[in-house]
Coordinates of C-alpha atoms in Angstrom, one line a residue:
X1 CA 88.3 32.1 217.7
X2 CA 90.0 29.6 215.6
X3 CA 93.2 27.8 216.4
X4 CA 95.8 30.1 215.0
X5 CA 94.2 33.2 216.1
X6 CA 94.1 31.7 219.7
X7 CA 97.8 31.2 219.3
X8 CA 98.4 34.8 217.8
X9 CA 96.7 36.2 220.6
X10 CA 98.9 34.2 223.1
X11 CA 102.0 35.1 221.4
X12 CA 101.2 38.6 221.7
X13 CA 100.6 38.5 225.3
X14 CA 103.5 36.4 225.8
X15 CA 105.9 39.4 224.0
X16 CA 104.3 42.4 225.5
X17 CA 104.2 41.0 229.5
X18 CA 107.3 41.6 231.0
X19 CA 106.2 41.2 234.9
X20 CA 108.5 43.4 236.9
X21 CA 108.8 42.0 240.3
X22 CA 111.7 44.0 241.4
X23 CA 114.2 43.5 239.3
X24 CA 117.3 42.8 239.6
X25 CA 117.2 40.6 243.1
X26 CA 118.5 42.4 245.6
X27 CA 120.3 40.7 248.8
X28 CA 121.0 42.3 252.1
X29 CA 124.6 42.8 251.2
X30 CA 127.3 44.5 253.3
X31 CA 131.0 45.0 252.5
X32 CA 132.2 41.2 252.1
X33 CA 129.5 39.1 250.1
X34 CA 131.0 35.0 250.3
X35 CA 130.3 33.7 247.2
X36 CA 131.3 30.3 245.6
X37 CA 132.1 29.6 242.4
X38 CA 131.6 26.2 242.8
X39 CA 127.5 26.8 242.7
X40 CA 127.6 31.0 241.4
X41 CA 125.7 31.8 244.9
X42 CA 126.8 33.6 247.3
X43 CA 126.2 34.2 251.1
X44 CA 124.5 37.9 251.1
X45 CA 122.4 38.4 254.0
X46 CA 124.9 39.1 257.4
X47 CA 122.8 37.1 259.7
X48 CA 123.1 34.2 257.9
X49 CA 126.5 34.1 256.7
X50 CA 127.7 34.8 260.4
X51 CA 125.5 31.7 261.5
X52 CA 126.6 29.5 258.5
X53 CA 130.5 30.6 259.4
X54 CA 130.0 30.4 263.4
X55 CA 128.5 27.1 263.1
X56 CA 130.4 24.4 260.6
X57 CA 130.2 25.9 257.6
X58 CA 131.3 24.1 254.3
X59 CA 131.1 20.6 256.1
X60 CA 128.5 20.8 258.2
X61 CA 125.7 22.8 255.8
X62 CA 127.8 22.5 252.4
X63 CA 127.8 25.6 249.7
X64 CA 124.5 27.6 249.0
X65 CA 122.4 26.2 246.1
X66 CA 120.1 29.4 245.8
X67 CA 120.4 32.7 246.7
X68 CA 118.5 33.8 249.6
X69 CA 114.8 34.2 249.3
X70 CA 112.5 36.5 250.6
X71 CA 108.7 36.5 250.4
X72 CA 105.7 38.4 252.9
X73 CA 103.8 35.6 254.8
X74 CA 99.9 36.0 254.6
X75 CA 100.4 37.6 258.2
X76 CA 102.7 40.2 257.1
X77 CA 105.8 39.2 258.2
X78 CA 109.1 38.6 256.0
X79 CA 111.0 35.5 256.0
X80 CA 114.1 34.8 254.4
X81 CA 115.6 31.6 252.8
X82 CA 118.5 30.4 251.7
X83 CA 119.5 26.5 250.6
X84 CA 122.5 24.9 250.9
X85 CA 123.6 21.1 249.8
X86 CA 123.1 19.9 253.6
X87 CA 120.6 22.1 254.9
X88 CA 118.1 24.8 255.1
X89 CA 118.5 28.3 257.0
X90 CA 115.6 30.1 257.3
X91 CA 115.2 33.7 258.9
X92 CA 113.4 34.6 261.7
X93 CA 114.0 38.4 262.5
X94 CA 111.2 38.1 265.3
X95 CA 113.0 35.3 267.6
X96 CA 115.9 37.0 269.0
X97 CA 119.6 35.5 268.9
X98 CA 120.5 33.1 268.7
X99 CA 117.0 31.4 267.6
X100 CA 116.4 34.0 264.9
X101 CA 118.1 31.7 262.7
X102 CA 116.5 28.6 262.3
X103 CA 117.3 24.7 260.4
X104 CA 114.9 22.8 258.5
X105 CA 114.1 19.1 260.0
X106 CA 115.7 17.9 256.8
X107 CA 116.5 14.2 258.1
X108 CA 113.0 13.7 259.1
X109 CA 111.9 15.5 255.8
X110 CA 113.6 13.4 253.6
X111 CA 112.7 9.9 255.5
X112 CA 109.1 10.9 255.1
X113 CA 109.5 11.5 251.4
X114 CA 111.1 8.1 251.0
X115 CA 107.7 6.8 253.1
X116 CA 109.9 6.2 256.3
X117 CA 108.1 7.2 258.9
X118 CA 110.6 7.8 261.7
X119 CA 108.3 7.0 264.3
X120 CA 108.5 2.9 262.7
X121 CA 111.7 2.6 262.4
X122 CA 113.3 0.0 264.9
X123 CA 114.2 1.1 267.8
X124 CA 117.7 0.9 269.8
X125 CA 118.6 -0.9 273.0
X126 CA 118.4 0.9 275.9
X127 CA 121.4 0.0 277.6
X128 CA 123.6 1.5 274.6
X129 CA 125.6 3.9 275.2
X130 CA 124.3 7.6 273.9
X131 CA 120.9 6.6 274.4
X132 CA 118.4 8.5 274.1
X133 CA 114.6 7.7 275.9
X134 CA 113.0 10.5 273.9
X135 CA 113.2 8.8 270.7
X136 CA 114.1 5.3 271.8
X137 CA 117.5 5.4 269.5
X138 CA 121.1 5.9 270.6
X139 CA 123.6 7.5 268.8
X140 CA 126.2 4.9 266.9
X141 CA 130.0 5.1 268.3
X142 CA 131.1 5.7 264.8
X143 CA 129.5 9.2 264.7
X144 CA 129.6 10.2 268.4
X145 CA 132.2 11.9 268.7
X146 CA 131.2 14.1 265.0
X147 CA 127.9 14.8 266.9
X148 CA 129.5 15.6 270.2
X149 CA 131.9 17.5 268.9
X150 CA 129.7 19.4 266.6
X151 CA 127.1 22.2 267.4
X152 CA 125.2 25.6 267.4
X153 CA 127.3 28.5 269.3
X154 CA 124.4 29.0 272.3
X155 CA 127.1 30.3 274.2
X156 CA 127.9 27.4 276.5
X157 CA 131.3 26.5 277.4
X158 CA 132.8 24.4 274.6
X159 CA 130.3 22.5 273.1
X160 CA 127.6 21.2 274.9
X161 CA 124.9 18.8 274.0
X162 CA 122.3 21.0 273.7
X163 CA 124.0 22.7 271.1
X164 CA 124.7 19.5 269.4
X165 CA 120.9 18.8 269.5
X166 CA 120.3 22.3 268.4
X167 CA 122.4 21.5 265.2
X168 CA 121.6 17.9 264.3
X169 CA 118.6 16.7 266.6
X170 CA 117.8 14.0 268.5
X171 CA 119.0 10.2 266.0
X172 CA 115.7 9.5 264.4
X173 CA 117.5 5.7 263.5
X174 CA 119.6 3.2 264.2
X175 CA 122.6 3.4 262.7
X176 CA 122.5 0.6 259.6
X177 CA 123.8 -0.1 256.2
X178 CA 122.5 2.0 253.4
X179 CA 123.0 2.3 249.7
X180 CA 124.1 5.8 249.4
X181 CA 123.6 8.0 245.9
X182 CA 126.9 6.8 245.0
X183 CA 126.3 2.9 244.6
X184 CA 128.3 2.4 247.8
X185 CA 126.8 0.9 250.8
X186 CA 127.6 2.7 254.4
X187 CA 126.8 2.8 258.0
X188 CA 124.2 5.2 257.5
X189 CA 122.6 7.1 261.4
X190 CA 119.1 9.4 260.4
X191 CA 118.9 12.2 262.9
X192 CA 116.1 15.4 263.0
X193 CA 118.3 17.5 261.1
X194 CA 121.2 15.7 259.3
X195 CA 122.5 12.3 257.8
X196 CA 125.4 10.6 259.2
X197 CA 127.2 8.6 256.7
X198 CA 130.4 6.8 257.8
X199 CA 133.1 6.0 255.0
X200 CA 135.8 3.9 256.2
X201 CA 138.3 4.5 253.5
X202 CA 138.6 8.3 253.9
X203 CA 141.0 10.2 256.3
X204 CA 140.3 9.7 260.1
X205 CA 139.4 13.1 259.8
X206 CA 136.7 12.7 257.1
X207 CA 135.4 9.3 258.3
X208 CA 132.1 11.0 259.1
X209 CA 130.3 13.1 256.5
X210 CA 127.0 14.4 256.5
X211 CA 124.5 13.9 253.4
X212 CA 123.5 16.3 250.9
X213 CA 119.9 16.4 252.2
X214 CA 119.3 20.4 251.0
X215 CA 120.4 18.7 247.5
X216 CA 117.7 15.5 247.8
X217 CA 114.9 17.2 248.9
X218 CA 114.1 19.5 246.7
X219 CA 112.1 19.1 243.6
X220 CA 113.5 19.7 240.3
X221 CA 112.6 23.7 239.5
X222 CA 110.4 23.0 236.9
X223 CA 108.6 20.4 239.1
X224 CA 108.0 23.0 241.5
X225 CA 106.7 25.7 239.0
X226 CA 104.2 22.8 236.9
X227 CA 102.9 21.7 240.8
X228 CA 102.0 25.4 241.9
X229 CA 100.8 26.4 238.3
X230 CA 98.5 23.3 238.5
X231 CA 97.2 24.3 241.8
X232 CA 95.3 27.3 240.3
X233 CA 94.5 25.5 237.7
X234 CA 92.7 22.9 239.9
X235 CA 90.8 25.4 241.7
X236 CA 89.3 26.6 237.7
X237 CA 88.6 23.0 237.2
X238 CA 91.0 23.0 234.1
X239 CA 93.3 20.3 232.6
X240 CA 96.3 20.2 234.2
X241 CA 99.8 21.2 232.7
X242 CA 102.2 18.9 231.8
X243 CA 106.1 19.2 231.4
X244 CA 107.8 18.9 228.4
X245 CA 111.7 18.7 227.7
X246 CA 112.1 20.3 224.9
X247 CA 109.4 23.6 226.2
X248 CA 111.7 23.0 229.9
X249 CA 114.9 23.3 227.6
X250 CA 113.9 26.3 225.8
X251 CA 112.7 28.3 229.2
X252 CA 116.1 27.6 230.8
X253 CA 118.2 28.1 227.8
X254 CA 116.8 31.9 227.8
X255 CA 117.0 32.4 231.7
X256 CA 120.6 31.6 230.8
X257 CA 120.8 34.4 227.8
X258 CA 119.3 37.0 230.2
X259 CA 121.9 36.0 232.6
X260 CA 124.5 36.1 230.6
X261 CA 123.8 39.3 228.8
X262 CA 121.7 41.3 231.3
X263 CA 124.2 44.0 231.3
X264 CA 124.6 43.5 227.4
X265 CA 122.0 46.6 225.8
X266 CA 122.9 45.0 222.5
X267 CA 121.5 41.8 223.6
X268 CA 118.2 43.3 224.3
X269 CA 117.8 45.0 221.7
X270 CA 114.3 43.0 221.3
X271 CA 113.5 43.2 224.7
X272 CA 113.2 40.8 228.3
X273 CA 111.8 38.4 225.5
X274 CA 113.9 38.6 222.9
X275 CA 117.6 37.3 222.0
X276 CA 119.3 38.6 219.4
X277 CA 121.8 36.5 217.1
X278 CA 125.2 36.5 217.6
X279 CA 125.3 37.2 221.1
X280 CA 126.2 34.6 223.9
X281 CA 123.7 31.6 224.6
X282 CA 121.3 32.7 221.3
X283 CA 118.9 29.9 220.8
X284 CA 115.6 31.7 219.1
X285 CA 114.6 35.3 218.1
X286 CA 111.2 34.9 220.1
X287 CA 109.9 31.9 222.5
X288 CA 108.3 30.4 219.6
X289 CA 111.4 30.2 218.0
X290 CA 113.1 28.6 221.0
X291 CA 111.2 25.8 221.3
X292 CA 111.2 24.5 218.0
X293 CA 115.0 24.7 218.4
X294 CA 114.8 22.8 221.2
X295 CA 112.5 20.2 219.3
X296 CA 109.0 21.0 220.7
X297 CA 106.6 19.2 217.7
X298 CA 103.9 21.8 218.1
X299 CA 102.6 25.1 218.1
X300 CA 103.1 27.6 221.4
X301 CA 105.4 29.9 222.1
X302 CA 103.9 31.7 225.6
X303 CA 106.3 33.0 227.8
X304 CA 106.1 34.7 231.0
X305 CA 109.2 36.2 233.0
X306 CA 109.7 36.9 236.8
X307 CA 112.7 38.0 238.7
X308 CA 112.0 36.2 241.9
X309 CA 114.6 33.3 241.5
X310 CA 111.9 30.7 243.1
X311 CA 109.3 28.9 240.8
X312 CA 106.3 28.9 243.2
X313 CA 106.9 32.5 244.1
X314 CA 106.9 33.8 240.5
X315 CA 104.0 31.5 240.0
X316 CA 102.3 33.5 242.9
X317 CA 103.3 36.9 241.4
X318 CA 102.4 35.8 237.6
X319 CA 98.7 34.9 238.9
X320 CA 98.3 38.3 240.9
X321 CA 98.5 40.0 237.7
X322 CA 96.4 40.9 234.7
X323 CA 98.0 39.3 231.9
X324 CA 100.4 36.9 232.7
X325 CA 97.6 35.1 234.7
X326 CA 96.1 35.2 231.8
X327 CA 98.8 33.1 230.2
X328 CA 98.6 30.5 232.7
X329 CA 95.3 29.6 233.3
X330 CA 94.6 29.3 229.5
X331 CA 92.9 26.3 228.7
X332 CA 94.4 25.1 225.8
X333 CA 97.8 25.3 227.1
X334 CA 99.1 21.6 227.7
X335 CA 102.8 21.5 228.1
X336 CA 104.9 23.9 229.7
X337 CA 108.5 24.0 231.0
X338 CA 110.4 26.3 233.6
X339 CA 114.0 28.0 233.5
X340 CA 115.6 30.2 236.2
X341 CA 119.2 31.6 236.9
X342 CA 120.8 33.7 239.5
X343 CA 124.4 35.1 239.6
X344 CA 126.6 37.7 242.1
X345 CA 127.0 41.1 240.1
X346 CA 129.8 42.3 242.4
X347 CA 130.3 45.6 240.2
X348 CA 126.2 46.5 242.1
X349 CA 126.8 43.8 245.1
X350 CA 123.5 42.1 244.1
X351 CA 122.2 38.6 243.4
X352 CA 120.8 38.7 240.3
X353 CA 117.5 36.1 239.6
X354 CA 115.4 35.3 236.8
X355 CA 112.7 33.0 236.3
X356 CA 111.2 32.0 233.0
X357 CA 108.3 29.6 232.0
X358 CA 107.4 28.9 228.2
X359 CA 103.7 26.9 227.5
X360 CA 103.1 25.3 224.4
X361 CA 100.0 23.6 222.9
X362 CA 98.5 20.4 220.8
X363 CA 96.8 19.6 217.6
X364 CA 93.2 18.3 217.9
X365 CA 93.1 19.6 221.9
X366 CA 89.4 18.7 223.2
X367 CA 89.2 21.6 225.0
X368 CA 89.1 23.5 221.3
X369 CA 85.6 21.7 220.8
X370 CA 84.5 23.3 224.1
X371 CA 81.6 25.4 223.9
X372 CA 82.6 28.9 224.7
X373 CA 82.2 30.6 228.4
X374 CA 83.7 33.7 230.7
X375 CA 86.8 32.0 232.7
X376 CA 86.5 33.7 236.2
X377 CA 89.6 34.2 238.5
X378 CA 89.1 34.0 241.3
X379 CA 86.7 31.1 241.1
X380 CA 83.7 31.6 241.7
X381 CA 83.6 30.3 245.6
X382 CA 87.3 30.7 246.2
X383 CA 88.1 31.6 249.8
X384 CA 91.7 33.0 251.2
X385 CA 92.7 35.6 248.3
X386 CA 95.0 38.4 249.0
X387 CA 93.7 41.4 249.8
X388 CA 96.4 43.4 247.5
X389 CA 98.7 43.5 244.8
X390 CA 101.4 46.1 243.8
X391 CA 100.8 46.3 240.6
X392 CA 104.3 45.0 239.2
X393 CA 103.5 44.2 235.4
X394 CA 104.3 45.3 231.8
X395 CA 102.3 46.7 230.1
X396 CA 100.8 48.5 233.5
X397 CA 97.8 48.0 233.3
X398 CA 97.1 50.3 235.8
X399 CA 96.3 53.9 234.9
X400 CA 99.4 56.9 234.9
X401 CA 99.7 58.4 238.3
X402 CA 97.7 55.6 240.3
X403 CA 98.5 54.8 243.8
X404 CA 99.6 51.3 244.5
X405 CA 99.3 49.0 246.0
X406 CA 95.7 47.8 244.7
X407 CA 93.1 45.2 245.5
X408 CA 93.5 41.6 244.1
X409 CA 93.0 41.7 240.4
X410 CA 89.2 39.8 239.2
X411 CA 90.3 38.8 235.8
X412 CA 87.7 37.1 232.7
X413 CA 88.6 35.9 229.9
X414 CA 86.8 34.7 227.0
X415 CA 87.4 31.2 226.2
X416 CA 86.8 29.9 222.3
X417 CA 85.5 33.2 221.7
X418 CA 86.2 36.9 221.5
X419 CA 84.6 38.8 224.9
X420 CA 82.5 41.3 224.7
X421 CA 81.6 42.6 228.6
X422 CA 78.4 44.8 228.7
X423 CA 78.5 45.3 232.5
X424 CA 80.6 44.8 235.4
X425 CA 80.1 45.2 239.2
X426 CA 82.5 44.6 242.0
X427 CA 80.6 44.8 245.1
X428 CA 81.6 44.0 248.8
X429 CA 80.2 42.3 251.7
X430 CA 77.2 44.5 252.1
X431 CA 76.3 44.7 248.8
X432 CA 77.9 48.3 247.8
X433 CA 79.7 48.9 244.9
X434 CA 83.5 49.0 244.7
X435 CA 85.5 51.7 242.8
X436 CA 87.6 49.9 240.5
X437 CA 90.0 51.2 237.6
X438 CA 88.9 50.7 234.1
X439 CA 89.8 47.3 232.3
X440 CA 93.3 48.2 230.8
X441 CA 92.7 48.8 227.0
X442 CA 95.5 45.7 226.4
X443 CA 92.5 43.6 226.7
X444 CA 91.2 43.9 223.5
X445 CA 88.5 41.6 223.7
X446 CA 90.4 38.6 224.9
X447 CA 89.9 39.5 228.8
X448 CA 88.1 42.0 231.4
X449 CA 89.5 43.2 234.4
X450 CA 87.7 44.5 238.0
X451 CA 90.8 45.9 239.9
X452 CA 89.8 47.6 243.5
X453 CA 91.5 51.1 243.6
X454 CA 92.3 50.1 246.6
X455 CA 93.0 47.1 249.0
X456 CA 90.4 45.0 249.3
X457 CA 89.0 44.3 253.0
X458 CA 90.7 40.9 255.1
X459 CA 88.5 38.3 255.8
X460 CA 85.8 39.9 253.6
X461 CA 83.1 38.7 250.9
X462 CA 83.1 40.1 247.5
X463 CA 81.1 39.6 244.2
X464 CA 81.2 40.4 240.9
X465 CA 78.5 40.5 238.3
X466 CA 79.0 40.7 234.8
X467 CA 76.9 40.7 231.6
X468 CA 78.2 40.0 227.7
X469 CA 79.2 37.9 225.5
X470 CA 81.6 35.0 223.9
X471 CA 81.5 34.5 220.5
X472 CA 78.0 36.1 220.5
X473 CA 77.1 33.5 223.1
X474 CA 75.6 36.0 226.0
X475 CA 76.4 35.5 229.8
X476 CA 75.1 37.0 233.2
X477 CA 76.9 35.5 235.8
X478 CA 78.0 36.2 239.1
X479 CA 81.2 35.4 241.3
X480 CA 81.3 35.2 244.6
X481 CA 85.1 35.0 246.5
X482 CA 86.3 36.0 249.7
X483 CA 89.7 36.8 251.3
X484 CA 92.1 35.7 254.1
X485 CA 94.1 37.1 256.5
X486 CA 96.3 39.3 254.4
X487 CA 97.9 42.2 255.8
X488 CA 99.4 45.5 253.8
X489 CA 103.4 45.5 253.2
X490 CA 105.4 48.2 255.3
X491 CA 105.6 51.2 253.3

């Protein structure tokens, strides 16, 4: 398949797939969402907003960054998210109160990204005052009375320390002068869970405030989408992805159209991948119009959509699919960018979240001179694959009337070369076959898919066996996977 056909082909994959992860987001909401206009997120879930209200609030965790986040651990349970500027609360439904909401170890996190390991830091004098033998640090008397007078509501009588410990942990430093993101430099204390800064020019009252950790340590979206995208991409032994600004520009210039106008029929009138001119935040028609807008020097135009609000979630969801996986683990794909939103809709009291990533390609790409082959995923040897997926995609390629969810999706695609599969087998550990629904006609040559009617087995072996053709080149290959630990959402 030459060039421009490959690029046809991608296009039209890239229009059609509309993944539908459960759109719009939904948040646990109750009578008295607290949003913030200051970051257009809002506090949804009742557990945490009582903890985030109950417990310092805007000084001591700062205003939410992202909406909270839900996903299904491998063993089944479901854990909920939400950053803020200082802070991370995650959800823990099986702890009971007050340990069902729990911090991130942010202060230690973000030393260890710096390469500060806590552990070789200097350590304080023993015969300070607020010392503490456990780490070997004491606690500065420029911030002991903020951490004393600062903690988690355990229940104890006014505050106690453990509750101060159970907020900001044990100090991790000594307290010394830092350069802070501002150019300034400050007595600056490290502990578990916080950073003490001390400014001596504010109010006595605001001498003391705590860094933006939540802010610092998290990578830039579209970091986090190319690092989980390339991950997969590893595992196939393919180049890896690259960012580019003007492909990252057009992604989040349409997750901010959709946002705009999601309530706007007139603005779909093209559909999830479309804008239409003349309405608010219009860049390009179609995805390859976008990103030669935003200056992109070559051909692409790919796009994949999620409504997840987090990029390595929707790049989980995208690659349990038919074809949107498809769109990422193409091999001539060499830039990419990623684009994501979220606002309140108070009229439905729901967060509101979509994710977009756009992939574009090169002139003279070596992997165009590569002879053509079937691209397998899973890989061929891959261990710990899910055992299901729901079947959330547009097109569905699932037949009318089939019950979901449905085993993991075994997807081939023909690379440099129209596919032609003869046979296919989906067999299980001892070597039966597995019923499987027929490849979804979208295919059209360019891909084959084995998907189990139903879940596949945990901790099971698998194989598949297929004979055809690429390009007239004939195969007969065999994959071998197996799965992990993967249990079936609640119904």
């Amino acid at each position: 398949m030459d060039k421009r056909r490959r690029q046809r082909l991608t296009c039209f994959l890239s229009l059609l797939a509309l993944l539908t992860l459960g759109w719009p987001q939904t948040g646990r909401a109750d009578d008295q969402p607290l949003c913030f206009a200051q970051t257009q997120q809002c506090l949804l879930d009742a557990t945490l907003r009582d903890y985030w209200l109950k417990n310092g609030g805007l000084p001591v965790f700062g205003y939410p960054t992202t909406h909270a986040r839900g996903r299904t651990s491998p063993q089944g349970s479901y854990l909920l998210s939400q950053w803020f500027e200082r802070n991370r609360l995650e959800l823990h439904p099986e702890n009971a109160a007050p340990y069902n909401v729990l911090l991130g170890r942010l202060g230690d996190e973000v030393l260890r990204l710096a390469g500060r390991d806590p552990a070789s830091l200097p350590k304080g004098s023993s015969t300070a005052d607020h010392y503490y033998p456990a780490v070997g640090h004491a606690i500065a008397p420029q911030f002991w009375d903020y951490w004393h007078s600062h903690g988690l509501d355990l229940g104890d009588a006014g505050i106690s320390e453990r509750e101060s410990l159970a907020l900001f942990g044990y100090p991790i430093s000594e307290a010394t002068m830092e350069r802070a993101s501002t150019g300034e430099s400050l007595l600056t204390q490290w502990f578990e869970r916080a950073r003490f800064e001390y400014h001596p020019n504010n109010p006595d009252s605001s001498k003391v405030e705590l860094g933006l950790l939540g802010n610092e340590i998290q990578p830039t979206s579209p970091q986090r989408a190319l690092t989980q995208a390339n991950r997969y991409r590893t595992v196939l032994g393919l180049p890896p992805l690259e960012l580019h600004p003007a492909v990252v520009a057009a992604a989040q210039h349409h997750a901010d159209y959709f946002l705009l106008n999601y309530r706007n029929q007139a603005a779909q009138e093209f559909g999830a991948h479309g804008e239409v001119a003349g309405q608010g935040g219009f860049t390009g028609k179609w995805p390859s119009d976008r990103i030669k807008v935003t200056g992109y020097p070559y051909f692409g135009g790919a796009e994949v959509m999620a409504f997840t609000g987090d990029p390595a979630d929707s790049v989980d969801q995208w690659m349990a699919t038919i074809y949107h996986r498809l769109i990422l683990i193409d091999p001539n794909a060499r830039y990419t960018g990623y684009g994501y939103g979220s606002r309140y809709d108070s009229d439905k009291q729901q967060q509101v979240a979509v994710d977009v990533m756009d992939f574009g390609g090169i002139p003279d790409n070596p992997q165009t001179a590569v002879k053509p082959y079937p691209l397998a995923y899973p890989a061929d040897g891959q261990s710990g694959i899910p055992t299901y997926w729901d079947g959330g995609e547009a097109p569905d390629p699932l037949p009318a009337g089939a019950s979901r969810p449905v085993g993991y999706p075994f997807t081939l695609q023909g690379v440099n070369g129209s596919l032609r599969v003869d046979y296919a087998q989906l067999r299980d550990a001892t070597g039966q076959p597995v019923t499987v629904h027929l490849s979804p006609a979208d295919c059209k040559g360019s891909c084959y898919a084995l998907i189990a009617v139903n879940p596949l087995r945990a901790n099971s072996s698998y194989s598949v066996q297929v004979r055809g053709a690429i390009a007239d080149l004939p195969f007969d290959r065999t994959w071998r996977f197996s799965t992990g630990d993967y249990k079936l959402p609640p119904r």
